[in-house]
Coordinates of C-alpha atoms in Angstrom, one line a residue:
Chain S
M198 CA 10.7 16.9 -35.3
T199 CA 12.0 19.7 -32.9
A200 CA 10.5 21.7 -30.5
A201 CA 10.9 24.5 -32.3
D202 CA 8.7 23.3 -35.4
P203 CA 5.4 25.1 -35.3
A204 CA 3.8 22.5 -37.6
T205 CA 4.0 20.0 -34.7
A206 CA 3.0 22.4 -31.7
P207 CA 0.2 21.5 -29.4
A208 CA -1.2 24.7 -30.6
S209 CA -2.7 22.4 -34.0
A210 CA -4.7 20.6 -32.0
A211 CA -8.4 20.0 -33.2
P212 CA -10.7 23.2 -32.0
A213 CA -13.5 20.8 -30.9
L214 CA -11.5 19.0 -29.0
A215 CA -11.0 19.1 -25.3
A216 CA -7.4 19.7 -25.2
E217 CA -6.5 20.8 -21.6
A218 CA -8.2 17.7 -20.6
A219 CA -6.6 15.4 -23.3
L220 CA -3.4 16.8 -22.0
A221 CA -4.5 16.6 -18.0
L222 CA -5.6 12.7 -18.8
G223 CA -2.5 12.2 -20.9
D224 CA -0.4 12.6 -18.3
D225 CA -2.2 11.0 -15.8
A226 CA -1.4 8.1 -17.9
L227 CA 1.8 8.7 -19.1
M228 CA 3.0 9.4 -15.1
L229 CA 1.6 6.3 -13.5
S230 CA 2.6 4.1 -16.6
H231 CA 6.3 5.2 -16.2
R232 CA 6.0 4.5 -12.2
L233 CA 4.6 1.0 -12.5
A234 CA 7.3 0.6 -15.1
E235 CA 9.8 0.9 -12.4
W236 CA 8.4 -2.6 -10.8
A237 CA 9.9 -4.2 -13.8
G238 CA 12.5 -7.2 -12.3
H239 CA 11.6 -6.2 -8.8
A240 CA 7.7 -7.6 -8.3
P241 CA 7.5 -10.0 -5.3
E242 CA 5.8 -12.3 -7.5
L243 CA 6.1 -13.1 -11.5
E244 CA 2.9 -13.0 -11.6
E245 CA 2.8 -9.7 -10.7
E246 CA 6.1 -9.2 -12.9
V247 CA 3.3 -9.8 -15.7
A248 CA 0.4 -7.9 -13.7
L249 CA 2.1 -4.6 -13.2
A250 CA 3.8 -4.1 -17.0
N251 CA 0.9 -5.2 -18.4
I252 CA -1.2 -2.4 -16.7
A253 CA 2.0 0.0 -17.4
L254 CA 1.6 -1.0 -21.2
D255 CA -2.0 -0.2 -21.1
L256 CA -1.9 3.4 -19.5
L257 CA 1.0 4.4 -21.9
G258 CA -1.4 3.4 -25.1
Q259 CA -3.7 5.6 -23.6
A260 CA -1.5 8.1 -22.9
R261 CA -0.4 8.2 -26.5
V262 CA -3.7 8.5 -27.8
L263 CA -4.5 11.1 -25.8
L264 CA -1.2 13.4 -26.0
S265 CA -1.5 12.4 -30.2
L266 CA -4.5 14.0 -29.8
V267 CA -3.1 17.2 -28.7
G268 CA 0.2 17.0 -30.7
D269 CA 3.1 15.0 -31.3
E270 CA 3.2 12.4 -28.6
D271 CA 7.0 12.5 -28.4
E272 CA 7.5 16.1 -28.4
L273 CA 5.0 16.4 -25.6
A274 CA 6.3 13.7 -23.5
Y275 CA 10.1 14.5 -24.1
L276 CA 10.3 18.2 -24.1
R277 CA 8.0 19.6 -22.1
E278 CA 9.6 20.8 -18.6
E279 CA 8.1 19.7 -15.2
R280 CA 6.2 22.6 -15.1
A281 CA 4.4 22.2 -18.1
F282 CA 3.0 19.0 -17.2
R283 CA -0.8 18.5 -16.0
N284 CA -0.8 15.5 -14.5
A285 CA -2.7 14.9 -11.1
Q286 CA 0.5 14.7 -8.2
L287 CA -1.1 11.3 -7.2
T288 CA 0.3 10.0 -10.5
E289 CA 3.5 10.6 -10.0
Q290 CA 3.8 9.6 -6.3
P291 CA 7.3 7.4 -6.2
N292 CA 6.1 3.2 -6.1
G293 CA 7.1 3.1 -2.2
D294 CA 6.4 -0.5 -1.0
F295 CA 4.0 -2.9 -2.9
A296 CA 1.1 -1.6 -0.8
H297 CA 1.9 2.1 -1.8
T298 CA 1.9 0.8 -5.5
I299 CA -1.5 -0.8 -4.9
V300 CA -3.5 1.7 -3.1
R301 CA -1.9 4.4 -5.7
Q302 CA -3.6 1.9 -8.2
L303 CA -6.9 1.3 -6.1
Y304 CA -7.2 5.5 -5.9
F305 CA -6.1 6.4 -9.4
S306 CA -8.1 3.1 -11.6
T307 CA -11.4 3.6 -9.7
Y308 CA -11.1 7.3 -10.8
Q309 CA -10.5 6.3 -14.2
R310 CA -13.3 3.7 -14.5
L311 CA -15.8 5.8 -13.4
L312 CA -14.8 9.0 -15.6
Y313 CA -14.4 6.5 -18.4
G314 CA -17.5 5.0 -18.1
R315 CA -19.5 8.2 -18.3
L316 CA -17.4 9.9 -21.2
T317 CA -17.9 6.2 -23.2
A318 CA -21.8 6.7 -22.2
A319 CA -22.0 10.5 -23.3
A320 CA -20.5 9.5 -26.2
G321 CA -23.1 6.8 -27.1
A322 CA -25.3 9.7 -26.3
G323 CA -23.4 12.4 -28.6
T324 CA -23.4 14.9 -25.8
G325 CA -20.1 16.4 -24.7
D326 CA -17.5 14.1 -24.2
G327 CA -14.5 16.6 -25.3
G328 CA -13.8 14.1 -28.4
L329 CA -12.4 11.5 -25.9
G330 CA -15.3 9.1 -25.8
G331 CA -13.4 6.8 -28.6
L332 CA -10.4 6.5 -26.2
A333 CA -12.9 5.8 -23.0
A334 CA -14.6 3.0 -24.7
K335 CA -11.7 1.4 -25.6
A336 CA -9.8 2.1 -22.2
V337 CA -12.8 1.4 -19.9
K338 CA -12.0 -2.2 -20.5
E339 CA -8.7 -1.8 -19.5
V340 CA -9.4 0.3 -16.1
A341 CA -12.0 -2.2 -15.1
Y342 CA -9.4 -5.1 -15.3
H343 CA -6.8 -2.5 -13.6
Q344 CA -9.5 -1.7 -10.9
D345 CA -10.1 -5.2 -10.2
H346 CA -6.4 -5.6 -10.1
A347 CA -6.0 -3.3 -6.9
E348 CA -9.1 -4.4 -5.3
Q349 CA -8.3 -7.9 -5.0
W350 CA -4.6 -7.0 -3.5
T351 CA -6.1 -4.1 -1.6
L352 CA -8.2 -6.8 0.2
R353 CA -5.1 -9.8 0.4
L354 CA -3.0 -6.9 1.9
G355 CA -5.4 -5.2 4.0
D356 CA -7.1 -8.4 5.5
G357 CA -3.8 -10.7 5.1
T358 CA -1.1 -10.4 8.1
E359 CA -0.6 -7.9 10.8
E360 CA 2.4 -6.7 8.8
S361 CA 0.5 -6.1 5.5
H362 CA -2.5 -4.5 7.3
R363 CA -0.1 -1.9 8.9
R364 CA 2.0 -1.1 5.5
T365 CA -1.4 -1.1 3.5
Q366 CA -3.0 1.5 6.0
A367 CA -0.2 3.6 6.3
A368 CA -0.2 3.6 2.1
V369 CA -3.7 4.7 2.3
D370 CA -3.2 7.5 4.9
A371 CA -0.3 8.5 3.0
L372 CA -1.5 8.8 -0.6
W373 CA -5.3 9.9 0.5
R374 CA -4.2 13.9 0.3
F375 CA -3.5 13.5 -3.5
T376 CA -6.8 12.2 -4.0
G377 CA -8.9 15.2 -4.2
E378 CA -7.5 17.1 -7.2
L379 CA -8.7 14.0 -9.3
F380 CA -12.1 15.8 -9.3
Q381 CA -11.3 19.3 -10.0
P382 CA -13.8 19.6 -13.2
L383 CA -11.4 19.2 -16.5
P384 CA -12.5 22.0 -19.1
G385 CA -14.3 20.5 -22.1
L386 CA -15.9 17.5 -20.7
A387 CA -19.4 18.6 -20.6
A388 CA -20.9 15.5 -19.9
V389 CA -19.2 15.0 -16.6
D390 CA -20.6 15.7 -13.1
W391 CA -17.7 15.8 -11.1
T392 CA -19.1 16.2 -7.8
E393 CA -21.3 12.9 -8.4
L394 CA -17.8 11.3 -9.5
E395 CA -16.5 12.0 -6.6
S396 CA -19.2 10.5 -4.4
D397 CA -19.4 7.9 -6.7
W398 CA -15.2 7.3 -5.7
L399 CA -15.8 8.0 -2.3
T400 CA -18.3 5.5 -1.8
S401 CA -16.5 2.7 -4.2
V402 CA -13.1 3.6 -2.4
T403 CA -14.8 3.4 1.1
A404 CA -16.6 0.0 0.5
V405 CA -13.4 -1.7 -0.8
L406 CA -11.2 -0.6 2.3
G407 CA -13.9 -1.6 4.5
R408 CA -14.2 -4.8 2.8
A409 CA -10.0 -4.8 3.4
T410 CA -10.4 -4.0 7.2
L411 CA -8.9 -0.7 6.8
T412 CA -10.2 2.6 7.7
V413 CA -10.6 5.3 5.6
P414 CA -8.6 8.5 6.7
D415 CA -10.3 11.6 8.1
G416 CA -7.3 14.0 6.8
P417 CA -8.1 16.5 4.1
R418 CA -8.4 15.5 0.3
T419 CA -6.9 18.5 -0.7
G420 CA -4.8 21.5 0.9
A421 CA -2.8 24.3 -0.2
W422 CA 0.3 23.1 -1.9
R423 CA 0.1 19.3 -0.6
A424 CA -2.2 18.2 -3.2
G425 CA -4.4 19.5 -6.1
A426 CA -1.6 21.8 -7.8
G427 CA -0.7 19.0 -10.3
R428 CA -3.2 20.4 -13.1
Q429 CA -1.7 23.6 -12.8
G430 CA 1.9 22.6 -12.9
L431 CA 3.0 22.6 -9.8
H432 CA 4.4 19.0 -8.7
T433 CA 6.3 16.9 -6.0
E434 CA 9.9 17.1 -5.8
S435 CA 10.4 13.7 -6.9
F436 CA 8.9 14.5 -10.1
G437 CA 11.8 16.6 -11.7
R438 CA 14.2 13.4 -11.3
M439 CA 11.4 11.1 -12.7
L440 CA 11.5 13.6 -15.6
A441 CA 15.0 14.3 -15.8
E442 CA 15.7 9.9 -16.0
M443 CA 12.5 9.8 -18.8
Q444 CA 14.0 12.7 -20.9
H445 CA 17.7 12.2 -21.2
L446 CA 18.0 10.4 -24.0
H447 CA 15.6 12.0 -26.0
R448 CA 17.1 15.3 -25.2
S449 CA 20.9 14.4 -25.8
H450 CA 19.6 13.8 -29.4
P451 CA 18.0 16.6 -30.2
G452 CA 16.0 15.9 -33.9
A453 CA 16.8 12.1 -34.0
T454 CA 14.3 9.5 -34.6
W455 CA 14.3 6.4 -33.1
Chain B
M11 CA 4.8 -41.0 -10.2
T12 CA 6.8 -43.3 -11.9
A13 CA 9.5 -44.8 -9.2
V14 CA 10.4 -47.9 -10.0
T15 CA 11.1 -50.4 -7.0
A16 CA 13.6 -52.6 -6.4
D17 CA 11.5 -56.1 -7.2
S18 CA 10.5 -54.5 -10.5
H19 CA 13.8 -54.8 -12.2
E20 CA 12.5 -57.0 -15.1
A21 CA 9.1 -54.3 -15.6
S22 CA 12.0 -51.6 -15.2
K23 CA 14.0 -52.8 -18.4
A24 CA 10.6 -53.0 -20.2
Y25 CA 9.5 -49.6 -19.1
E26 CA 13.0 -48.5 -20.8
A27 CA 12.2 -50.5 -23.8
V28 CA 9.1 -48.7 -24.5
F29 CA 10.4 -45.4 -23.6
D30 CA 13.5 -45.7 -25.8
A31 CA 10.6 -47.1 -28.7
A32 CA 9.0 -44.0 -28.2
V33 CA 11.8 -41.6 -28.3
A34 CA 13.2 -43.5 -31.4
A35 CA 10.0 -42.9 -33.3
D36 CA 9.8 -39.2 -32.5
E37 CA 6.7 -39.7 -30.2
R38 CA 6.4 -37.1 -27.5
I39 CA 7.2 -38.1 -23.6
E40 CA 4.4 -36.8 -21.6
P41 CA 4.3 -36.0 -17.8
R42 CA 2.8 -39.5 -16.5
D43 CA 4.7 -41.5 -19.1
W44 CA 8.0 -43.2 -17.4
M45 CA 11.3 -42.2 -17.9
P46 CA 15.0 -42.9 -16.9
E47 CA 15.5 -40.8 -13.8
G48 CA 18.9 -38.6 -16.0
Y49 CA 16.1 -37.9 -17.9
R50 CA 13.5 -36.2 -15.8
T51 CA 16.4 -34.8 -13.5
G52 CA 18.7 -33.4 -16.7
L53 CA 15.2 -32.1 -18.2
I54 CA 14.4 -30.1 -14.8
R55 CA 17.9 -28.8 -14.9
Q56 CA 17.8 -27.4 -18.4
I57 CA 14.1 -26.3 -18.3
A58 CA 15.1 -24.5 -14.7
Q59 CA 17.4 -22.7 -16.3
H60 CA 16.1 -21.9 -19.3
A61 CA 13.2 -20.2 -17.0
H62 CA 15.8 -18.6 -15.0
S63 CA 17.3 -16.9 -18.0
E64 CA 14.1 -15.4 -18.6
I65 CA 13.6 -13.9 -15.1
I66 CA 17.0 -12.9 -14.8
G67 CA 17.2 -11.7 -18.3
M68 CA 14.2 -9.1 -17.7
Q69 CA 16.9 -7.0 -15.7
P70 CA 19.4 -5.9 -18.6
E71 CA 16.5 -4.5 -20.9
A72 CA 14.4 -3.4 -17.8
N73 CA 17.3 -1.2 -17.2
W74 CA 16.6 1.0 -20.2
I75 CA 12.2 1.3 -19.9
T76 CA 12.5 4.4 -18.2
R77 CA 14.7 6.1 -20.4
A78 CA 13.5 4.7 -23.7
P79 CA 14.1 7.4 -26.2
S80 CA 10.3 7.6 -27.8
L81 CA 7.1 6.2 -26.3
R82 CA 6.8 4.0 -29.4
R83 CA 10.1 2.0 -28.3
K84 CA 9.0 2.5 -24.7
A85 CA 5.8 0.4 -25.1
I86 CA 7.9 -2.3 -27.2
L87 CA 10.6 -3.0 -24.6
L88 CA 7.8 -3.1 -21.8
A89 CA 5.8 -5.6 -23.9
K90 CA 8.9 -7.6 -24.4
V91 CA 9.8 -7.3 -20.8
Q92 CA 6.1 -8.8 -19.8
D93 CA 6.8 -11.4 -22.3
E94 CA 9.7 -12.5 -20.6
A95 CA 8.3 -13.0 -17.4
G96 CA 5.3 -14.5 -19.3
H97 CA 8.2 -17.1 -20.5
G98 CA 9.4 -17.8 -17.5
L99 CA 6.2 -18.9 -16.4
Y100 CA 5.1 -21.4 -18.8
L101 CA 9.2 -22.9 -18.5
Y102 CA 8.4 -23.2 -14.4
S103 CA 4.8 -24.9 -15.4
A104 CA 6.9 -27.2 -17.6
A105 CA 9.8 -27.8 -14.8
E106 CA 6.4 -28.6 -12.5
T107 CA 5.3 -31.5 -14.9
L108 CA 8.6 -33.2 -13.9
G109 CA 8.0 -33.3 -10.4
A110 CA 9.8 -30.1 -9.2
S111 CA 8.5 -27.3 -7.7
R112 CA 8.9 -23.4 -8.8
D113 CA 9.6 -22.3 -5.4
D114 CA 12.4 -25.1 -5.0
L115 CA 13.7 -24.2 -8.2
L116 CA 13.6 -20.2 -7.5
D117 CA 15.3 -21.1 -4.4
K118 CA 17.7 -22.9 -6.5
L119 CA 18.8 -19.9 -8.5
H120 CA 18.2 -17.6 -5.9
S121 CA 21.3 -19.6 -4.1
G122 CA 24.0 -20.1 -6.7
R123 CA 22.9 -23.8 -7.1
Q124 CA 21.2 -23.6 -10.9
K125 CA 22.3 -20.9 -13.3
Y126 CA 20.9 -19.0 -16.0
S127 CA 22.4 -17.7 -19.5
S128 CA 25.6 -16.2 -18.9
I129 CA 24.5 -13.2 -21.4
F130 CA 22.7 -11.6 -18.8
N131 CA 26.0 -10.9 -16.8
Y132 CA 26.4 -8.3 -19.6
P133 CA 25.5 -5.0 -18.7
T134 CA 23.3 -2.6 -21.1
L135 CA 25.4 0.8 -21.2
T136 CA 23.6 2.4 -23.9
W137 CA 19.8 2.7 -25.6
A138 CA 21.4 0.5 -28.7
D139 CA 22.3 -2.5 -26.4
V140 CA 18.3 -2.9 -26.3
G141 CA 18.1 -3.1 -30.1
A142 CA 21.4 -5.4 -30.0
I143 CA 20.4 -7.7 -27.1
G144 CA 16.9 -8.0 -29.5
W145 CA 18.6 -8.9 -32.8
L146 CA 22.1 -11.1 -31.5
V147 CA 20.8 -12.3 -27.6
D148 CA 16.8 -13.1 -29.2
G149 CA 18.5 -14.5 -32.6
A150 CA 20.8 -17.1 -30.8
A151 CA 17.9 -17.6 -28.2
I152 CA 15.9 -18.5 -31.2
T153 CA 18.2 -20.7 -33.3
N154 CA 18.8 -22.8 -30.1
Q155 CA 14.9 -22.7 -29.4
V156 CA 13.5 -23.7 -32.6
P157 CA 14.7 -27.0 -32.7
L158 CA 13.6 -27.6 -29.2
C159 CA 9.9 -27.2 -30.4
R160 CA 10.7 -30.8 -31.6
C161 CA 12.3 -32.0 -28.0
S162 CA 11.0 -35.4 -27.0
Y163 CA 9.7 -34.1 -23.8
G164 CA 6.1 -32.7 -24.9
P165 CA 5.4 -29.9 -22.0
Y166 CA 9.0 -28.6 -23.1
A167 CA 8.3 -28.9 -27.1
R168 CA 5.0 -26.8 -26.7
A169 CA 6.1 -24.3 -24.1
M170 CA 9.0 -23.5 -26.8
I171 CA 6.5 -23.1 -29.8
R172 CA 4.7 -20.6 -27.9
V173 CA 8.0 -18.7 -26.4
C174 CA 9.5 -19.0 -30.4
K175 CA 6.8 -17.1 -31.8
E176 CA 7.0 -14.1 -29.1
E177 CA 11.1 -14.5 -29.4
S178 CA 10.7 -14.1 -33.1
F179 CA 8.7 -11.1 -33.0
H180 CA 11.2 -9.2 -30.5
Q181 CA 13.9 -10.6 -32.2
R182 CA 12.6 -8.3 -35.6
Q183 CA 11.6 -5.2 -33.2
G184 CA 15.5 -5.3 -32.2
Y185 CA 16.7 -5.5 -35.6
E186 CA 14.4 -2.7 -36.5
S187 CA 15.5 -0.6 -33.8
L188 CA 19.4 -1.1 -34.9
L189 CA 18.4 -0.2 -38.3
A190 CA 16.8 3.0 -37.0
L191 CA 19.7 3.9 -35.3
S192 CA 22.2 2.7 -38.1
R193 CA 20.4 4.9 -40.6
G194 CA 20.1 8.1 -37.7
T195 CA 22.7 10.3 -36.9
P196 CA 26.2 9.6 -36.8
E197 CA 26.3 9.4 -32.9
Q198 CA 23.1 7.0 -33.4
H199 CA 25.2 4.8 -36.0
A200 CA 28.1 5.2 -33.4
M201 CA 25.9 4.1 -30.6
A202 CA 24.7 1.1 -32.5
Q203 CA 28.5 0.0 -33.5
D204 CA 29.6 0.0 -30.1
A205 CA 26.5 -2.3 -29.1
V206 CA 27.0 -4.6 -31.7
D207 CA 31.2 -4.7 -30.8
R208 CA 30.1 -5.4 -27.2
W209 CA 27.3 -8.4 -27.4
W210 CA 28.6 -10.4 -30.4
W211 CA 31.2 -12.3 -29.3
P212 CA 29.0 -13.1 -25.6
S213 CA 26.2 -13.9 -28.3
L214 CA 28.2 -16.6 -29.4
M215 CA 28.9 -17.9 -26.1
M216 CA 25.0 -18.4 -25.5
F217 CA 25.9 -21.8 -27.7
G218 CA 27.8 -23.2 -25.1
P219 CA 31.0 -25.0 -24.9
P220 CA 32.5 -26.6 -27.7
D221 CA 31.3 -29.8 -28.6
D222 CA 34.3 -31.7 -27.3
E223 CA 33.9 -29.8 -23.8
S224 CA 29.9 -30.1 -23.6
A225 CA 29.2 -32.4 -20.7
H226 CA 25.6 -33.0 -21.0
S227 CA 25.4 -32.9 -25.2
A228 CA 26.0 -36.6 -25.7
Q229 CA 23.2 -37.9 -23.6
S230 CA 20.7 -35.1 -24.4
M231 CA 21.2 -35.5 -28.0
A232 CA 20.8 -39.2 -27.7
W233 CA 17.3 -38.6 -25.9
K234 CA 16.3 -36.0 -28.8
I235 CA 16.1 -33.3 -25.9
K236 CA 18.9 -31.7 -28.0
R237 CA 18.7 -31.7 -32.0
H238 CA 21.9 -30.2 -33.0
S239 CA 25.3 -29.5 -31.3
N240 CA 26.5 -26.2 -29.9
D241 CA 28.9 -26.0 -32.5
E242 CA 26.5 -26.7 -35.3
L243 CA 24.0 -24.3 -33.5
R244 CA 26.7 -21.6 -33.3
Q245 CA 28.0 -22.0 -37.1
R246 CA 24.1 -21.8 -38.2
F247 CA 23.9 -18.5 -36.2
V248 CA 27.0 -16.7 -37.8
D249 CA 26.0 -17.9 -41.2
I250 CA 22.4 -16.0 -40.3
C251 CA 24.1 -13.0 -38.8
V252 CA 26.2 -11.9 -41.3
P253 CA 24.1 -10.9 -44.1
Q254 CA 22.0 -9.3 -41.6
A255 CA 24.7 -7.1 -40.3
E256 CA 25.4 -6.4 -43.9
S257 CA 21.9 -5.2 -44.7
L258 CA 22.0 -3.2 -41.0
G259 CA 25.1 -1.4 -42.2
L260 CA 27.3 -2.3 -39.2
T261 CA 30.3 -4.7 -38.3
L262 CA 30.8 -7.7 -36.8
P263 CA 34.2 -7.4 -34.9
D264 CA 35.5 -10.4 -36.0
P265 CA 39.1 -10.0 -38.2
D266 CA 38.8 -13.9 -39.4
L267 CA 35.3 -13.8 -40.2
K268 CA 35.0 -14.6 -43.8
W269 CA 33.2 -17.2 -46.2
N270 CA 34.6 -20.5 -46.6
E271 CA 33.6 -21.8 -50.2
E272 CA 34.5 -25.1 -49.2
R273 CA 32.7 -25.5 -46.4
G274 CA 30.1 -23.3 -47.5
H275 CA 29.7 -21.6 -44.6
H276 CA 31.4 -18.6 -42.5
D277 CA 34.8 -19.3 -40.8
F278 CA 35.2 -17.1 -37.7
G279 CA 37.8 -16.4 -34.9
A280 CA 38.3 -17.9 -31.6
I281 CA 35.9 -17.4 -28.8
D282 CA 37.5 -16.3 -25.6
W283 CA 36.3 -19.2 -23.8
A284 CA 38.8 -17.9 -20.1
E285 CA 35.7 -15.1 -20.0
F286 CA 33.2 -17.5 -20.8
R287 CA 34.1 -19.5 -17.7
E288 CA 35.0 -16.8 -15.6
V289 CA 31.3 -15.3 -16.7
L290 CA 29.6 -19.0 -15.7
K291 CA 31.9 -19.3 -12.1
G292 CA 30.3 -15.6 -11.6
N293 CA 32.8 -13.3 -12.0
G294 CA 31.5 -11.5 -15.0
P295 CA 30.6 -8.3 -15.4
C296 CA 26.9 -8.1 -13.7
N297 CA 26.6 -11.8 -11.7
E298 CA 26.5 -9.9 -8.4
Q299 CA 24.4 -7.6 -9.2
R300 CA 21.7 -9.7 -11.2
I301 CA 21.4 -12.1 -8.2
T302 CA 21.2 -9.6 -5.5
Q303 CA 18.2 -8.0 -7.4
R304 CA 16.7 -10.8 -7.7
R305 CA 17.1 -12.3 -4.2
R306 CA 15.8 -8.5 -3.4
A307 CA 13.0 -8.5 -5.1
H308 CA 12.1 -12.2 -3.5
E309 CA 12.8 -11.0 0.0
D310 CA 10.9 -7.5 -0.4
G311 CA 8.2 -9.2 -1.6
A312 CA 8.0 -12.3 1.1
W313 CA 5.7 -10.1 3.1
V314 CA 2.8 -9.8 0.3
R315 CA 3.3 -13.4 -0.9
Q316 CA 2.4 -14.4 3.1
A317 CA -0.2 -12.1 3.1
A318 CA -1.7 -13.7 0.1
A319 CA -1.6 -16.9 1.8
A320 CA -2.7 -15.7 4.9
Y321 CA -6.1 -14.0 3.0
A322 CA -6.7 -17.4 1.3
A323 CA -6.4 -19.4 4.4
K324 CA -9.1 -16.9 6.3
H325 CA -11.2 -17.0 3.1
R326 CA -11.0 -20.8 2.4
E327 CA -12.2 -21.1 6.5
A328 CA -15.1 -18.7 5.6
T329 CA -16.5 -20.5 2.5
A330 CA -15.5 -24.0 4.1

């Protein structure tokens, strides 16, 4: 398989499918999985080695299904340039400390659970899931676990020690501006009311932060170049290096199979 | 707790006779059974070092997760590294049934008072190393661990049964990954051969020193913790690997390796025991890096563990 092979180019996607949405959601899962995998061997507890790898693996599985709906998964993952990726900027944010990783998980898994819940319901009702209902039905069980993991840790860290509270509040504040982008409507997912999705997300996240004794930031959730551009292929600076690492070996052996 | 007091020398003799008879009859020793102190402390050391090896062993493979060349291989590797953390957890639990604590054992690892397998002090320099580790390192581990499924200590034997099932799966995946490279482009084939050349001898060292230099072997075999000597297992491993290397289309880096009709085994060249001793002493290529990363993960995670403990304490008070 090479990039030049027209038979495997993304254009071969089934027309009924919301290919743009599948690509965006697939890229989200791929990038967040990659970030979580960077924790392997560095986690604060052995139990977290297992948990973070487990979540990374679930997300990688979702990415593979979603990207395969669009084209060849490896071609899409390894041979696109930075500007062609459609993931939300939240998912590419560096791990930072454990609090940053957990807050990123809280924000993203809450979004995924609410979105996949709606897509699953739409598939059941036979209306407007963009062809993603099957994936969503499988993934919704995984993301419920991810959200629970993130919530439990947000509570422990927010309401733990002075230091953990301070670190977690810093993460809540730093990542807040990347959350608005998640609710820009993705084409083809007619069943999703994005305004309602956003308000459900705010309600859920606000409740968890409150229970964790953390303050909901009052800063912007989108704005100019700072956030909200990942879906258009405009990413933050660390993204290029992350891709360089991810793609290097594959690109060094064009046409090879592994 | 089965500490024997000084005034019960007779009772101690009786316990020992019961223990010896159970071992002789191939019965399992369980956590509440009386056991000789040397049996208990020797097992704690062995199981802990086994657990440490799983945890340190995550590092050379995790080194390639973010660079895995296909999403399928990435998923396989991620699952494997996750399994290793899980194996570490089973094994620490098995050690805890003997009265050790995980925190204390980790402390011994971090301070260098307990060891881990010498193999993980070698670097993973190319993607093919991941396949070579799966085939050779996991293969050697399985050869060592399958007899441990019949070890006299029940919790260790049961942990090994679970571990071996998963390890066998990893080993087949490693073999399959090397096979893909071997049959791939000339560059991929060369990468696979180079990896096997670098991992073969360190894998043979995983079976430990030769029988006449193995400090713990005789007692371990008498207590049926160990079932076969280091050299027996090493020979078994070589005999398994030779035909596998042939079907992989790769060679093993040993000019003295040849079938011995009389023995019914492969003869093989001399192992560089000086290198083995240097690695065990901490002077291998990655000893410093491996232990530093492990310590740093533990130290950097201290505030997280403290937060979890503080939250649990508050929650207990709140619900008390």
